[in-house]
CSV table of C-alpha atoms in Angstrom, one decimal:
chain,number,residue,atom,x,y,z
A,1,MET,CA,-8.7,21.8,4.0
A,2,LYS,CA,-11.3,21.8,1.2
A,3,ILE,CA,-12.4,19.2,-2.6
A,4,SER,CA,-14.6,20.2,-5.2
A,5,LEU,CA,-15.5,17.8,-7.8
A,6,SER,CA,-17.6,16.6,-9.9
A,7,ARG,CA,-20.1,14.7,-9.2
A,8,GLU,CA,-19.5,11.7,-11.6
A,9,ASN,CA,-15.8,12.2,-11.5
A,10,LEU,CA,-16.1,11.3,-7.6
A,11,LEU,CA,-17.9,8.8,-7.7
A,12,ALA,CA,-16.3,6.4,-11.3
A,13,VAL,CA,-13.2,6.7,-9.2
A,14,LEU,CA,-15.0,5.4,-5.3
A,15,GLN,CA,-17.3,2.7,-7.1
A,16,THR,CA,-13.5,1.4,-9.3
A,17,VAL,CA,-11.7,0.9,-5.4
A,18,ALA,CA,-15.0,-0.1,-3.5
A,19,GLY,CA,-16.1,-3.4,-3.6
A,20,VAL,CA,-12.7,-4.1,-2.1
A,21,VAL,CA,-14.1,-2.5,1.4
A,22,GLU,CA,-15.5,-6.1,3.5
A,23,LYS,CA,-19.2,-5.5,4.8
A,24,ARG,CA,-17.9,-6.8,8.1
A,25,GLN,CA,-14.1,-5.7,8.9
A,26,SER,CA,-12.1,-6.7,12.1
A,27,MET,CA,-10.6,-3.5,11.9
A,28,PRO,CA,-13.1,0.0,12.0
A,29,ILE,CA,-9.2,1.4,9.6
A,30,LEU,CA,-10.5,-1.0,6.8
A,31,GLY,CA,-14.6,0.2,6.9
A,32,ASN,CA,-13.1,3.9,5.0
A,33,ILE,CA,-11.5,4.8,2.4
A,34,LEU,CA,-8.3,6.5,2.2
A,35,LEU,CA,-7.8,10.7,0.3
A,36,GLN,CA,-5.1,11.8,-0.2
A,37,VAL,CA,-4.4,15.1,-2.3
A,38,SER,CA,-1.4,16.1,-3.7
A,39,GLN,CA,-1.5,18.4,-6.2
A,40,ASN,CA,-4.8,19.0,-7.4
A,41,ILE,CA,-5.4,15.2,-7.8
A,42,LEU,CA,-7.7,13.3,-5.5
A,43,THR,CA,-6.1,10.0,-5.1
A,44,LEU,CA,-8.7,7.1,-3.0
A,45,THR,CA,-7.3,3.6,-2.3
A,46,ALA,CA,-9.9,0.9,-0.2
A,47,SER,CA,-8.1,-2.0,1.4
A,48,ASP,CA,-8.7,-5.1,3.1
A,49,LEU,CA,-5.0,-6.2,4.2
A,50,GLU,CA,-5.5,-8.9,1.4
A,51,ILE,CA,-6.2,-6.3,-1.8
A,52,GLU,CA,-5.4,-2.6,-2.4
A,53,THR,CA,-6.4,-1.1,-4.9
A,54,ARG,CA,-5.7,2.8,-5.7
A,55,ALA,CA,-8.0,5.2,-8.1
A,56,SER,CA,-7.5,9.1,-8.8
A,57,THR,CA,-9.3,11.8,-10.7
A,58,ALA,CA,-8.7,15.8,-11.4
A,59,LEU,CA,-10.3,18.0,-8.7
A,60,GLU,CA,-12.0,21.1,-9.3
A,61,ASP,CA,-10.0,23.0,-6.1
A,62,SER,CA,-8.4,22.0,-4.0
A,63,LYS,CA,-6.9,24.1,-0.9
A,64,GLY,CA,-3.4,21.7,1.0
A,65,ASP,CA,-2.4,18.3,0.7
A,66,PHE,CA,-3.5,16.9,3.3
A,67,SER,CA,-4.5,12.7,3.6
A,68,ILE,CA,-7.6,11.6,5.6
A,69,THR,CA,-10.3,9.0,5.1
A,70,LEU,CA,-14.5,8.7,5.8
A,71,PRO,CA,-16.0,5.6,5.9
A,72,ALA,CA,-16.6,4.0,2.5
A,73,ILE,CA,-20.5,2.7,1.5
A,74,LYS,CA,-21.8,5.8,3.7
A,75,LEU,CA,-19.4,7.5,1.4
A,76,ILE,CA,-20.5,5.5,-1.4
A,77,SER,CA,-24.4,6.0,-1.5
A,78,ILE,CA,-24.7,9.8,-0.4
A,79,ILE,CA,-22.1,11.0,-3.6
A,80,ARG,CA,-24.6,7.9,-5.6
A,81,ALA,CA,-27.8,9.9,-4.8
A,82,ILE,CA,-25.7,12.9,-6.2
A,83,PRO,CA,-28.6,13.9,-8.9
A,84,ASP,CA,-25.9,14.1,-11.6
A,85,GLY,CA,-24.5,16.7,-13.2
A,86,LEU,CA,-23.5,19.0,-10.3
A,87,SER,CA,-21.0,20.0,-8.8
A,88,VAL,CA,-19.7,17.8,-4.9
A,89,VAL,CA,-17.6,20.4,-2.1
A,90,LEU,CA,-15.8,18.2,0.7
A,91,ASP,CA,-15.4,20.9,3.7
A,92,PHE,CA,-12.4,18.7,6.2
A,93,GLU,CA,-13.0,20.2,10.0
A,94,ALA,CA,-10.5,18.3,12.6
A,95,THR,CA,-13.1,14.8,13.0
A,96,HIS,CA,-14.8,15.4,10.1
A,97,CYS,CA,-16.4,16.1,6.6
A,98,ASN,CA,-19.2,18.4,5.2
A,99,ILE,CA,-20.0,17.2,2.4
A,100,SER,CA,-22.0,19.7,-0.6
A,101,ALA,CA,-23.8,20.0,-3.2
A,102,GLY,CA,-26.5,21.5,-4.7
A,103,ARG,CA,-29.2,21.8,-1.9
A,104,SER,CA,-27.3,18.8,0.0
A,105,LYS,CA,-25.4,18.4,3.0
A,106,PHE,CA,-23.8,15.5,4.8
A,107,LYS,CA,-22.0,15.4,8.3
A,108,LEU,CA,-19.9,12.2,7.6
A,109,PHE,CA,-17.3,11.3,10.9
A,110,THR,CA,-13.1,10.8,9.9
A,111,LEU,CA,-10.3,9.0,11.0
A,112,PRO,CA,-7.1,9.7,10.7
A,113,ALA,CA,-5.0,8.9,7.5
A,114,GLU,CA,-2.0,7.1,9.6
A,115,ASP,CA,-3.9,4.4,10.9
A,116,PHE,CA,-5.1,2.9,7.4
A,117,PRO,CA,-2.2,0.1,6.3
A,118,THR,CA,-1.0,0.7,2.5
A,119,ILE,CA,0.9,-2.2,1.1
A,120,ASP,CA,5.0,-1.0,0.3
A,121,LEU,CA,4.6,-1.0,-3.5
A,122,THR,CA,8.5,-0.8,-4.2
A,123,GLN,CA,9.2,-4.6,-3.7
A,124,THR,CA,9.0,-5.3,-7.1
A,125,THR,CA,11.6,-7.6,-8.8
A,126,MET,CA,10.0,-8.6,-12.3
A,127,SER,CA,7.5,-6.1,-14.6
A,128,PHE,CA,6.4,-6.1,-17.9
A,129,SER,CA,3.7,-4.8,-20.0
A,130,ILE,CA,0.8,-6.1,-21.6
A,131,PRO,CA,-2.2,-4.7,-23.8
A,132,GLN,CA,-5.4,-4.7,-20.8
A,133,ASN,CA,-7.2,-6.7,-23.3
A,134,GLN,CA,-5.3,-9.5,-24.0
A,135,LEU,CA,-5.1,-9.7,-19.6
A,136,LYS,CA,-8.2,-10.1,-19.5
A,137,GLN,CA,-9.6,-12.2,-22.4
A,138,ILE,CA,-7.2,-14.8,-20.7
A,139,ILE,CA,-8.7,-14.1,-17.7
A,140,HIS,CA,-11.3,-14.9,-19.0
A,141,ASN,CA,-11.2,-18.0,-20.4
A,142,THR,CA,-9.8,-19.3,-17.5
A,143,ALA,CA,-11.2,-18.2,-14.1
A,144,PHE,CA,-13.9,-20.2,-14.5
A,145,ALA,CA,-13.0,-23.3,-13.3
A,146,MET,CA,-11.6,-22.2,-10.2
A,147,ALA,CA,-12.8,-23.7,-7.4
A,148,LEU,CA,-15.1,-21.4,-5.1
A,149,GLN,CA,-14.3,-23.3,-1.0
A,150,ASP,CA,-12.1,-25.5,-1.3
A,151,VAL,CA,-9.4,-27.2,1.7
A,152,ARG,CA,-7.0,-27.0,-0.5
A,153,PHE,CA,-7.4,-23.1,0.2
A,154,TYR,CA,-4.0,-22.3,-3.8
A,155,LEU,CA,-7.1,-24.2,-6.2
A,156,ASN,CA,-9.3,-20.7,-5.0
A,157,GLY,CA,-7.5,-19.2,-7.3
A,158,MET,CA,-5.5,-18.4,-10.5
A,159,LEU,CA,-1.4,-19.3,-10.8
A,160,PHE,CA,0.5,-17.2,-12.7
A,161,ASP,CA,3.0,-18.7,-14.5
A,162,ILE,CA,6.0,-16.5,-16.9
A,163,ASN,CA,8.4,-18.1,-18.7
A,164,HIS,CA,10.7,-16.5,-20.7
A,165,GLN,CA,8.3,-14.7,-22.4
A,166,THR,CA,4.9,-16.8,-21.8
A,167,LEU,CA,2.4,-15.9,-20.0
A,168,ARG,CA,0.3,-18.9,-18.7
A,169,VAL,CA,-2.9,-19.1,-16.2
A,170,VAL,CA,-4.3,-21.7,-15.1
A,171,ALA,CA,-7.5,-22.6,-12.8
A,172,THR,CA,-8.5,-25.4,-11.4
A,173,ASP,CA,-10.7,-27.3,-9.1
A,174,GLY,CA,-9.4,-30.3,-8.7
A,175,HIS,CA,-12.3,-32.0,-11.1
A,176,ARG,CA,-11.6,-29.2,-14.3
A,177,LEU,CA,-8.7,-27.5,-15.7
A,178,SER,CA,-8.5,-24.7,-17.6
A,179,THR,CA,-4.9,-22.8,-18.6
A,180,CYS,CA,-4.6,-20.2,-21.4
A,181,THR,CA,-1.4,-18.8,-22.7
A,182,THR,CA,-0.3,-16.5,-24.8
A,183,ILE,CA,2.6,-14.4,-25.5
A,184,LEU,CA,4.6,-11.6,-24.3
A,185,ALA,CA,6.1,-8.6,-26.2
A,186,THR,CA,9.2,-8.2,-23.7
A,187,ASP,CA,11.4,-11.3,-23.7
A,188,GLY,CA,13.8,-13.2,-21.4
A,189,LEU,CA,11.9,-13.1,-18.3
A,190,PRO,CA,13.1,-14.7,-14.9
A,191,ILE,CA,11.0,-17.7,-14.2
A,192,THR,CA,8.3,-16.8,-12.1
A,193,GLN,CA,4.4,-18.2,-10.4
A,194,ALA,CA,2.9,-16.3,-8.5
A,195,ILE,CA,-1.0,-17.1,-7.0
A,196,LEU,CA,-3.8,-14.6,-7.4
A,197,PRO,CA,-7.0,-14.9,-4.5
A,198,ARG,CA,-10.1,-15.5,-6.0
A,199,LYS,CA,-10.6,-12.4,-4.9
A,200,GLY,CA,-8.4,-10.7,-6.9
A,201,ILE,CA,-8.9,-12.2,-10.0
A,202,LEU,CA,-12.4,-11.3,-9.6
A,203,GLU,CA,-11.6,-7.5,-8.4
A,204,LEU,CA,-9.7,-7.1,-11.3
A,205,GLN,CA,-11.9,-8.6,-13.9
A,206,LYS,CA,-14.2,-5.2,-13.5
A,207,LEU,CA,-10.8,-3.4,-13.9
A,208,LEU,CA,-9.7,-4.5,-17.0
A,209,GLY,CA,-11.4,-2.4,-20.4
A,210,ASP,CA,-11.3,-3.5,-23.7
A,211,ASN,CA,-8.9,-1.5,-25.1
A,212,ASP,CA,-5.4,-2.2,-25.5
A,213,ASN,CA,-3.6,-0.3,-23.9
A,214,LEU,CA,-0.3,-0.9,-22.0
A,215,LEU,CA,-0.8,-1.8,-18.6
A,216,SER,CA,1.8,-2.5,-16.1
A,217,PHE,CA,2.4,-5.9,-14.2
A,218,SER,CA,4.5,-6.2,-11.8
A,219,ILE,CA,5.3,-9.1,-9.1
A,220,ALA,CA,7.4,-8.9,-5.4
A,221,LYS,CA,7.7,-11.6,-2.6
A,222,ASN,CA,4.0,-11.7,-1.6
A,223,TYR,CA,2.3,-9.4,-3.6
A,224,LEU,CA,0.7,-9.1,-7.0
A,225,THR,CA,0.5,-5.4,-9.1
A,226,ILE,CA,-1.3,-4.0,-11.4
A,227,HIS,CA,-0.7,-0.6,-13.6
A,228,LEU,CA,-3.6,1.0,-16.0
A,229,GLU,CA,-3.9,4.5,-16.4
A,230,ASP,CA,-5.3,5.5,-12.7
A,231,ILE,CA,-5.4,2.8,-11.3
A,232,ILE,CA,-2.7,0.5,-8.9
A,233,PHE,CA,-4.3,-2.8,-8.0
A,234,THR,CA,-2.6,-4.7,-5.4
A,235,CYS,CA,-3.0,-7.8,-4.3
A,236,LYS,CA,-1.1,-9.7,-1.3
A,237,LEU,CA,-0.5,-13.6,-2.9
A,238,VAL,CA,-1.2,-16.8,-2.2
A,239,ASP,CA,0.8,-18.8,-0.2
A,240,GLY,CA,1.1,-22.2,-1.8
A,241,ARG,CA,2.2,-24.5,-4.1
A,242,PHE,CA,0.2,-25.4,-6.3
A,243,PRO,CA,-0.3,-28.3,-8.5
A,244,ASP,CA,1.5,-29.5,-11.9
A,245,PHE,CA,-0.3,-28.7,-14.3
A,246,ASN,CA,1.7,-30.4,-17.2
A,247,ARG,CA,0.5,-33.4,-15.5
A,248,VAL,CA,-3.3,-33.7,-15.8
A,249,ILE,CA,-3.2,-32.2,-18.8
A,250,PRO,CA,-4.1,-35.4,-21.7
A,251,LYS,CA,-1.1,-36.4,-23.4
A,252,GLU,CA,-2.5,-39.4,-25.7
A,253,ASN,CA,-5.9,-38.4,-26.6
A,254,ASP,CA,-7.5,-39.8,-30.3
A,255,LEU,CA,-10.6,-39.9,-30.3
A,256,PHE,CA,-11.8,-36.1,-32.3
A,257,VAL,CA,-14.8,-35.4,-31.4
A,258,GLN,CA,-16.3,-32.7,-34.1
A,259,VAL,CA,-18.9,-30.2,-33.4
A,260,ASP,CA,-20.5,-27.0,-33.2
A,261,LYS,CA,-20.6,-25.4,-31.0
A,262,ASP,CA,-24.3,-23.5,-31.2
A,263,LEU,CA,-26.1,-26.6,-31.6
A,264,PHE,CA,-23.6,-28.2,-29.4
A,265,LYS,CA,-24.3,-26.0,-26.5
A,266,GLY,CA,-27.8,-25.8,-26.7
A,267,LEU,CA,-28.1,-29.5,-26.8
A,268,LEU,CA,-27.0,-29.4,-23.4
A,269,GLN,CA,-28.5,-26.5,-21.8
A,270,ARG,CA,-32.0,-28.3,-22.7
A,271,SER,CA,-30.0,-31.4,-20.8
A,272,ALA,CA,-29.1,-29.8,-18.0
A,273,ILE,CA,-32.7,-28.9,-17.3
A,274,LEU,CA,-33.1,-32.7,-16.0
A,275,SER,CA,-29.9,-33.2,-14.8
A,276,ASN,CA,-29.6,-34.1,-11.3
A,277,ASP,CA,-29.4,-30.7,-8.9
A,278,LYS,CA,-26.7,-31.9,-7.2
A,279,PHE,CA,-24.1,-33.2,-9.8
A,280,ASN,CA,-25.2,-32.5,-12.6
A,281,GLY,CA,-23.9,-35.1,-15.3
A,282,ILE,CA,-25.2,-35.8,-18.5
A,283,ARG,CA,-24.6,-39.3,-20.6
A,284,LEU,CA,-22.9,-38.6,-24.3
A,285,VAL,CA,-22.9,-41.6,-26.3
A,286,LEU,CA,-21.0,-41.4,-29.1
A,287,SER,CA,-21.4,-43.0,-32.8
A,288,ASN,CA,-20.4,-42.9,-35.8
A,289,ASN,CA,-21.5,-39.1,-36.5
A,290,LEU,CA,-24.0,-39.3,-33.8
A,291,LEU,CA,-24.5,-37.6,-30.7
A,292,THR,CA,-27.0,-38.3,-28.0
A,293,VAL,CA,-27.0,-36.4,-24.8
A,294,HIS,CA,-28.9,-38.5,-22.5
A,295,ALA,CA,-30.2,-36.5,-19.0
A,296,LYS,CA,-31.6,-38.3,-15.7
A,297,ASN,CA,-32.5,-37.2,-12.3
A,298,ALA,CA,-33.4,-37.8,-8.9
A,299,ASP,CA,-37.5,-37.5,-9.8
A,300,GLN,CA,-37.4,-40.3,-12.2
A,301,ASP,CA,-37.6,-37.1,-15.2
A,302,GLU,CA,-35.5,-37.9,-18.3
A,303,SER,CA,-33.6,-36.3,-21.4
A,304,HIS,CA,-32.9,-37.8,-24.9
A,305,GLU,CA,-31.5,-35.4,-28.1
A,306,ASP,CA,-29.2,-36.4,-30.4
A,307,MET,CA,-27.3,-34.2,-33.0
A,308,ALA,CA,-25.0,-34.7,-36.2
A,309,ILE,CA,-21.1,-34.2,-35.5
A,310,ASP,CA,-18.4,-35.8,-37.7
A,311,TYR,CA,-16.5,-38.4,-35.4
A,312,GLN,CA,-15.7,-41.4,-36.8
A,313,GLY,CA,-14.2,-43.0,-34.2
A,314,THR,CA,-15.4,-46.4,-32.1
A,315,ALA,CA,-18.3,-45.4,-30.0
A,316,MET,CA,-18.8,-45.6,-26.4
A,317,GLU,CA,-21.4,-43.8,-23.5
A,318,VAL,CA,-18.9,-41.3,-20.1
A,319,GLY,CA,-20.2,-38.9,-18.3
A,320,PHE,CA,-19.7,-35.4,-17.5
A,321,ASN,CA,-20.3,-32.1,-15.8
A,322,VAL,CA,-23.1,-30.7,-18.2
A,323,HIS,CA,-22.2,-27.2,-16.4
A,324,TYR,CA,-18.5,-27.1,-16.7
A,325,ILE,CA,-19.2,-27.8,-20.5
A,326,ILE,CA,-20.9,-25.7,-20.9
A,327,GLU,CA,-18.8,-23.3,-19.2
A,328,VAL,CA,-16.0,-23.5,-22.2
A,329,LEU,CA,-17.8,-23.3,-24.7
A,330,ASN,CA,-19.6,-20.0,-23.1
A,331,SER,CA,-15.3,-18.3,-23.4
A,332,MET,CA,-15.0,-19.4,-26.7
A,333,VAL,CA,-15.0,-17.5,-29.9
A,334,GLU,CA,-14.3,-20.0,-32.9
A,335,GLN,CA,-17.6,-21.5,-33.9
A,336,SER,CA,-16.1,-25.3,-34.0
A,337,VAL,CA,-15.6,-27.3,-30.7
A,338,ILE,CA,-13.3,-30.5,-31.1
A,339,LEU,CA,-13.3,-32.8,-28.1
A,340,ALA,CA,-10.9,-35.3,-27.4
A,341,MET,CA,-11.0,-38.1,-26.0
A,342,LYS,CA,-9.2,-41.6,-24.9
A,343,ASP,CA,-11.6,-43.6,-23.6
A,344,VAL,CA,-14.4,-43.7,-21.4
A,345,ASN,CA,-12.2,-43.4,-17.8
A,346,SER,CA,-9.8,-40.1,-19.4
A,347,SER,CA,-10.2,-36.6,-19.1
A,348,CYS,CA,-11.9,-34.5,-22.3
A,349,LEU,CA,-9.9,-32.4,-24.3
A,350,ILE,CA,-10.7,-29.0,-25.4
A,351,VAL,CA,-8.4,-27.2,-27.3
A,352,THR,CA,-8.9,-23.6,-28.5
A,353,GLN,CA,-7.3,-20.8,-30.1
A,354,ASP,CA,-8.1,-17.3,-31.3
A,355,ASP,CA,-5.5,-14.7,-32.7
A,356,THR,CA,-3.9,-13.4,-28.6
A,357,CYS,CA,-3.8,-16.7,-27.1
A,358,SER,CA,-3.7,-20.4,-26.7
A,359,CYS,CA,-6.2,-22.3,-23.9
A,360,GLN,CA,-6.0,-25.4,-22.8
A,361,HIS,CA,-9.8,-27.2,-21.5
A,362,VAL,CA,-9.4,-30.4,-19.6
A,363,ILE,CA,-12.2,-32.2,-17.6
A,364,MET,CA,-12.9,-35.3,-16.1
A,365,PRO,CA,-15.0,-37.9,-16.4
A,366,MET,CA,-18.0,-38.5,-14.1
A,367,ARG,CA,-19.8,-41.8,-13.5
A,368,LEU,CA,-23.1,-42.2,-13.5
């Protein structure tokens, strides 16, 4: 059993799937990558039992169809170290694989393919198509609000909420919430909710491109599958109930602050330097057409800076986590930002919209 292909093609598919492989595995086989050869096509599969990524590439030459596994980290380290422009030959024997490229030769031991766990992809209950860049954009606009290691495990991920022709993604860590909605080309989809775990979102973001090529988005009972050109990404869903995000979004905020995004972001970044290291809190002081930002830390260092704004409402002083606001601004395309508030005890709402999606960002106030 022997195959050959260019070093560049092999490295590309290895890099596509290798992010799924954990350095420490409960099962030795999960430290390996599954290689499947069929009709001169090589398919690589990596899995951690929660996420599975498959990537395919054409071979220069192959002898027979077969399946085997090789150690992931060693294999990708070897291929990375091989110079560009060479062909890589993998010659499989009973218990090992001889790898050769140019004058370099390596020997890696294999494990049988039948020991490698794979996810059954035939149980799909609902599917639709969406451009890659459209899905990438709505995930980018919300992913920063996911919880990191919250005991409420369902917050350590992102909700995909599908309703007829609307796809909405929602992320929250309990202190802020971001949601983004886009319209699909397919109508009449069943009302469905699925929570994708944080690692799944981070791996998916690496795979999505900036082109408008369509991908297939499918949901089964306990997993989500996305088919790109030569890649199949599958992730088990979080078994939990996501909070009712509609109850969190303010409906009566009637005080509007309009600011220039770049000027506001620069001001916040300077204020963040002297904000409290633990809470990252700053105070926004609003008066007629003027915003003043105050920051203070445990060492009693302080910063004060103001900027002209468009605001004619009630004077108020309210605290926020400065990084929460900056992350929203980083996700925005618009140059003009409108902060909608009600009073010092109510959440701030920032609404954004572009050609493909509309987003709502809710940030809870802080007591400083």
